[in-house]
Amino acid sequence: MTCSMGLFPCIGQAFGISPAVIEINDLLPESTAEATIYISRANPGTTDTVEVTVSGTGAAAVVLSDTTITLPQGEVSVPFTFSIQPVDLITGSYSAAMTFLYQQADATVVTSAMGVQSGIEASIQFSVTNDQITNLSVDGIEIIQADNALPHLKYVLTNTGNTAAGPTSLSLQYTDNQAKTIATVMVPADQLPTISPFTSQPATIALKDDLPAGLYTVTATFYGADDQILLVTTP
């Protein structure tokens, strides 16, 4: 998914959206992908509304959670989540324009020095395929340990493929301060999370609690389908 920002300064108010471009590739016809756009304004002194419309070749696949967004007084930024469901589309590339029309509390449409603005547009670009694609990555690796608690390995899974996926195994190699391997533990797939397409998810796994007293280094190796190495790291 790729994105960029959009900001439009208006008389008496400035409001913007982020991201202004959303791109999702390789959707299966029966799949659903969610995305979130944040609507922000410079002055949150009133409760205002934003009307949302969608047009373009892919508009039929864009499902809105609502067509009116309320920006409560005091809230600078409000999230707006929608989904793309290409159930009736053939394979190919599609685009849609999502227009956000800001209305101030007095119900007048915001204007600029050039006259009435129709609103800010977000560009939604996506493609549809019949091929199942697995594309899993792992990052954000760190070891965390709360007071009097066992240490855990924390990581973030990201699935940019169009099918649910997760690591097929995880190898945890423990070495001491003499670079000697003390233990290697294999964590099977049923102890690791599987995540939906086009999502990211943090996860943790407990580390060994029966090692002799000492300092240790843990090397984590994540494996994907066909024993493909996703990541080798020493946090």
Tab-separated table of C-alpha atoms in Angstrom:
chain	number	residue	atom	x	y	z
A	1	MET	CA	0.000	0.000	0.000
A	2	THR	CA	1.342	3.446	-0.892
A	3	CYS	CA	0.069	6.824	0.244
A	4	SER	CA	0.563	10.584	0.364
A	5	MET	CA	-1.013	13.570	2.111
A	6	GLY	CA	-3.484	16.220	1.004
A	7	LEU	CA	-4.146	19.579	2.684
A	8	PHE	CA	-6.373	22.416	1.542
A	9	PRO	CA	-6.352	25.836	3.258
A	10	CYS	CA	-9.795	27.434	3.250
A	11	ILE	CA	-11.138	30.785	4.432
A	12	GLY	CA	-11.660	30.514	8.186
A	13	GLN	CA	-10.468	26.919	8.299
A	14	ALA	CA	-7.885	24.512	6.944
A	15	PHE	CA	-8.674	20.840	6.585
A	16	GLY	CA	-6.798	17.945	5.112
A	17	ILE	CA	-6.726	14.215	4.564
A	18	SER	CA	-3.983	11.677	5.038
A	19	PRO	CA	-3.194	9.613	3.075
A	20	ALA	CA	-4.439	11.220	-0.135
A	21	VAL	CA	-3.407	8.246	-2.276
A	22	ILE	CA	-4.114	4.629	-1.388
A	23	GLU	CA	-2.904	1.767	-3.563
A	24	ILE	CA	-3.726	-1.906	-2.960
A	25	ASN	CA	-2.554	-4.505	-5.438
A	26	ASP	CA	-3.641	-8.060	-6.276
A	27	LEU	CA	-7.018	-8.308	-4.573
A	28	LEU	CA	-8.854	-11.576	-5.076
A	29	PRO	CA	-12.469	-11.105	-6.235
A	30	GLU	CA	-13.808	-12.652	-3.011
A	31	SER	CA	-11.444	-10.750	-0.700
A	32	THR	CA	-11.881	-7.581	1.338
A	33	ALA	CA	-9.233	-4.974	2.067
A	34	GLU	CA	-9.706	-2.183	4.604
A	35	ALA	CA	-8.074	1.232	4.560
A	36	THR	CA	-8.281	4.292	6.788
A	37	ILE	CA	-8.081	7.960	5.863
A	38	TYR	CA	-7.671	10.608	8.573
A	39	ILE	CA	-9.577	13.893	8.238
A	40	SER	CA	-7.961	16.753	10.138
A	41	ARG	CA	-8.595	20.470	10.620
A	42	ALA	CA	-6.640	23.349	12.047
A	43	ASN	CA	-9.356	24.690	14.369
A	44	PRO	CA	-11.452	22.100	16.248
A	45	GLY	CA	-13.562	24.734	18.003
A	46	THR	CA	-16.895	23.519	16.597
A	47	THR	CA	-18.609	20.267	15.680
A	48	ASP	CA	-18.427	20.045	11.881
A	49	THR	CA	-19.273	17.480	9.213
A	50	VAL	CA	-17.669	16.051	6.094
A	51	GLU	CA	-19.725	14.482	3.299
A	52	VAL	CA	-18.111	11.616	1.384
A	53	THR	CA	-18.806	10.503	-2.195
A	54	VAL	CA	-17.043	8.034	-4.493
A	55	SER	CA	-16.772	7.997	-8.283
A	56	GLY	CA	-14.687	6.254	-10.940
A	57	THR	CA	-14.270	2.845	-12.551
A	58	GLY	CA	-13.742	1.130	-9.207
A	59	ALA	CA	-16.402	3.018	-7.249
A	60	ALA	CA	-18.773	0.028	-7.059
A	61	ALA	CA	-16.169	-1.927	-5.094
A	62	VAL	CA	-15.573	0.829	-2.516
A	63	VAL	CA	-17.828	0.258	0.499
A	64	LEU	CA	-18.167	3.237	2.853
A	65	SER	CA	-18.801	2.820	6.570
A	66	ASP	CA	-20.880	6.032	6.330
A	67	THR	CA	-21.355	8.935	3.938
A	68	THR	CA	-21.268	11.598	6.658
A	69	ILE	CA	-18.336	12.031	9.018
A	70	THR	CA	-18.755	14.033	12.209
A	71	LEU	CA	-15.772	15.958	13.551
A	72	PRO	CA	-16.636	16.533	17.232
A	73	GLN	CA	-15.673	19.754	18.925
A	74	GLY	CA	-12.162	19.452	20.313
A	75	GLU	CA	-11.092	16.660	17.926
A	76	VAL	CA	-8.364	17.721	15.497
A	77	SER	CA	-8.292	14.446	13.545
A	78	VAL	CA	-10.924	11.763	12.934
A	79	PRO	CA	-10.347	8.379	11.228
A	80	PHE	CA	-12.598	7.217	8.386
A	81	THR	CA	-12.394	3.513	7.520
A	82	PHE	CA	-13.734	1.991	4.315
A	83	SER	CA	-13.293	-1.293	2.491
A	84	ILE	CA	-12.684	-2.499	-1.052
A	85	GLN	CA	-14.732	-5.551	-2.058
A	86	PRO	CA	-14.198	-6.378	-5.761
A	87	VAL	CA	-16.669	-9.266	-5.807
A	88	ASP	CA	-18.218	-8.336	-9.183
A	89	LEU	CA	-15.064	-7.093	-10.923
A	90	ILE	CA	-12.996	-8.922	-13.504
A	91	THR	CA	-9.209	-8.987	-13.296
A	92	GLY	CA	-7.525	-5.683	-14.061
A	93	SER	CA	-6.667	-2.280	-12.595
A	94	TYR	CA	-9.230	0.130	-11.180
A	95	SER	CA	-9.347	3.574	-9.656
A	96	ALA	CA	-11.827	5.616	-7.662
A	97	ALA	CA	-11.946	9.206	-6.451
A	98	MET	CA	-13.174	9.676	-2.894
A	99	THR	CA	-14.323	13.269	-2.392
A	100	PHE	CA	-14.495	14.866	1.062
A	101	LEU	CA	-16.705	17.970	1.269
A	102	TYR	CA	-16.114	19.901	4.475
A	103	GLN	CA	-19.013	21.804	6.040
A	104	GLN	CA	-18.578	24.182	8.937
A	105	ALA	CA	-20.971	24.381	11.872
A	106	ASP	CA	-23.082	27.070	10.167
A	107	ALA	CA	-23.691	24.602	7.302
A	108	THR	CA	-21.936	26.785	4.727
A	109	VAL	CA	-19.546	25.068	2.360
A	110	VAL	CA	-15.985	26.242	2.879
A	111	THR	CA	-14.677	28.577	0.198
A	112	SER	CA	-11.299	29.687	-1.011
A	113	ALA	CA	-10.182	32.903	-2.684
A	114	MET	CA	-11.061	31.205	-5.972
A	115	GLY	CA	-14.643	30.434	-4.954
A	116	VAL	CA	-16.576	27.403	-3.682
A	117	GLN	CA	-14.523	24.226	-3.373
A	118	SER	CA	-16.054	20.850	-4.151
A	119	GLY	CA	-13.719	19.263	-1.611
A	120	ILE	CA	-10.537	17.273	-1.323
A	121	GLU	CA	-10.119	14.084	-3.331
A	122	ALA	CA	-8.360	10.934	-2.265
A	123	SER	CA	-7.197	8.649	-5.054
A	124	ILE	CA	-8.012	4.959	-4.513
A	125	GLN	CA	-6.123	2.618	-6.850
A	126	PHE	CA	-6.379	-1.156	-6.772
A	127	SER	CA	-5.988	-4.210	-8.943
A	128	VAL	CA	-7.849	-7.532	-9.071
A	129	THR	CA	-6.310	-10.919	-9.828
A	130	ASN	CA	-7.297	-14.567	-9.707
A	131	ASP	CA	-3.829	-15.628	-8.546
A	132	GLN	CA	-3.210	-16.335	-4.876
A	133	ILE	CA	-0.141	-14.423	-3.701
A	134	THR	CA	1.742	-14.868	-0.425
A	135	ASN	CA	3.940	-11.986	0.663
A	136	LEU	CA	4.837	-12.009	4.348
A	137	SER	CA	7.472	-9.932	6.144
A	138	VAL	CA	8.717	-9.614	9.716
A	139	ASP	CA	10.210	-6.532	11.371
A	140	GLY	CA	10.154	-4.517	14.587
A	141	ILE	CA	12.112	-7.223	16.420
A	142	GLU	CA	12.951	-6.533	20.070
A	143	ILE	CA	13.276	-8.346	23.388
A	144	ILE	CA	10.991	-7.040	26.112
A	145	GLN	CA	10.983	-7.902	29.798
A	146	ALA	CA	8.754	-6.426	32.459
A	147	ASP	CA	9.761	-6.506	36.119
A	148	ASN	CA	9.908	-10.072	37.463
A	149	ALA	CA	8.523	-11.428	34.190
A	150	LEU	CA	9.934	-13.791	31.608
A	151	PRO	CA	11.623	-12.153	28.598
A	152	HIS	CA	9.613	-12.195	25.363
A	153	LEU	CA	10.534	-11.725	21.735
A	154	LYS	CA	8.301	-9.068	20.195
A	155	TYR	CA	7.862	-8.670	16.437
A	156	VAL	CA	5.477	-7.308	13.804
A	157	LEU	CA	4.057	-9.424	10.982
A	158	THR	CA	2.993	-7.685	7.759
A	159	ASN	CA	1.006	-9.489	5.080
A	160	THR	CA	0.874	-7.663	1.743
A	161	GLY	CA	-0.298	-10.765	-0.086
A	162	ASN	CA	-3.921	-11.564	-0.883
A	163	THR	CA	-4.292	-14.702	1.255
A	164	ALA	CA	-4.030	-15.288	4.996
A	165	ALA	CA	-0.464	-16.209	5.946
A	166	GLY	CA	1.916	-16.637	8.844
A	167	PRO	CA	5.387	-17.991	9.546
A	168	THR	CA	5.667	-21.754	9.131
A	169	SER	CA	8.242	-21.979	11.933
A	170	LEU	CA	10.607	-19.926	14.072
A	171	SER	CA	14.090	-20.950	15.179
A	172	LEU	CA	15.458	-19.405	18.387
A	173	GLN	CA	19.186	-19.995	18.844
A	174	TYR	CA	20.680	-19.100	22.230
A	175	THR	CA	24.425	-18.397	22.492
A	176	ASP	CA	26.438	-17.392	25.543
A	177	ASN	CA	29.017	-14.627	25.837
A	178	GLN	CA	31.646	-17.036	24.491
A	179	ALA	CA	29.635	-17.418	21.250
A	180	LYS	CA	28.813	-21.003	22.195
A	181	THR	CA	25.388	-22.300	21.202
A	182	ILE	CA	23.590	-23.346	24.372
A	183	ALA	CA	20.207	-24.287	22.901
A	184	THR	CA	18.134	-24.100	19.730
A	185	VAL	CA	14.348	-24.124	20.011
A	186	MET	CA	12.023	-24.620	17.034
A	187	VAL	CA	8.605	-22.995	17.374
A	188	PRO	CA	6.009	-24.673	15.098
A	189	ALA	CA	3.412	-22.902	12.954
A	190	ASP	CA	0.526	-23.667	15.336
A	191	GLN	CA	2.212	-21.510	17.985
A	192	LEU	CA	2.666	-18.577	15.588
A	193	PRO	CA	-0.054	-16.193	14.361
A	194	THR	CA	-1.676	-16.227	10.924
A	195	ILE	CA	-2.868	-12.811	9.765
A	196	SER	CA	-5.335	-11.600	7.157
A	197	PRO	CA	-4.311	-10.125	3.794
A	198	PHE	CA	-3.198	-6.483	3.689
A	199	THR	CA	-2.754	-6.232	7.473
A	200	SER	CA	-0.028	-5.894	10.091
A	201	GLN	CA	-0.092	-7.411	13.554
A	202	PRO	CA	2.288	-7.322	16.531
A	203	ALA	CA	3.056	-10.624	18.246
A	204	THR	CA	5.152	-11.940	21.106
A	205	ILE	CA	6.591	-15.290	22.090
A	206	ALA	CA	8.134	-16.291	25.409
A	207	LEU	CA	11.841	-17.048	25.493
A	208	LYS	CA	13.451	-19.951	27.381
A	209	ASP	CA	13.197	-19.688	31.138
A	210	ASP	CA	15.470	-22.601	32.119
A	211	LEU	CA	18.883	-21.349	30.999
A	212	PRO	CA	21.735	-21.191	33.533
A	213	ALA	CA	22.469	-17.762	34.944
A	214	GLY	CA	24.425	-15.664	32.471
A	215	LEU	CA	24.248	-13.334	29.469
A	216	TYR	CA	22.816	-14.709	26.233
A	217	THR	CA	22.232	-13.651	22.656
A	218	VAL	CA	19.142	-14.864	20.818
A	219	THR	CA	19.169	-15.277	17.036
A	220	ALA	CA	15.672	-15.502	15.604
A	221	THR	CA	15.084	-17.050	12.178
A	222	PHE	CA	11.570	-16.822	10.745
A	223	TYR	CA	10.593	-19.263	7.997
A	224	GLY	CA	7.787	-18.933	5.447
A	225	ALA	CA	6.333	-21.278	2.857
A	226	ASP	CA	8.762	-23.796	1.337
A	227	ASP	CA	11.237	-23.042	4.167
A	228	GLN	CA	11.901	-19.586	2.727
A	229	ILE	CA	13.802	-17.500	5.285
A	230	LEU	CA	11.767	-14.368	6.016
A	231	LEU	CA	14.213	-12.825	8.469
A	232	VAL	CA	17.326	-13.660	10.475
A	233	THR	CA	18.002	-11.201	13.277
A	234	THR	CA	19.727	-10.827	16.616
A	235	PRO	CA	17.726	-8.216	18.567
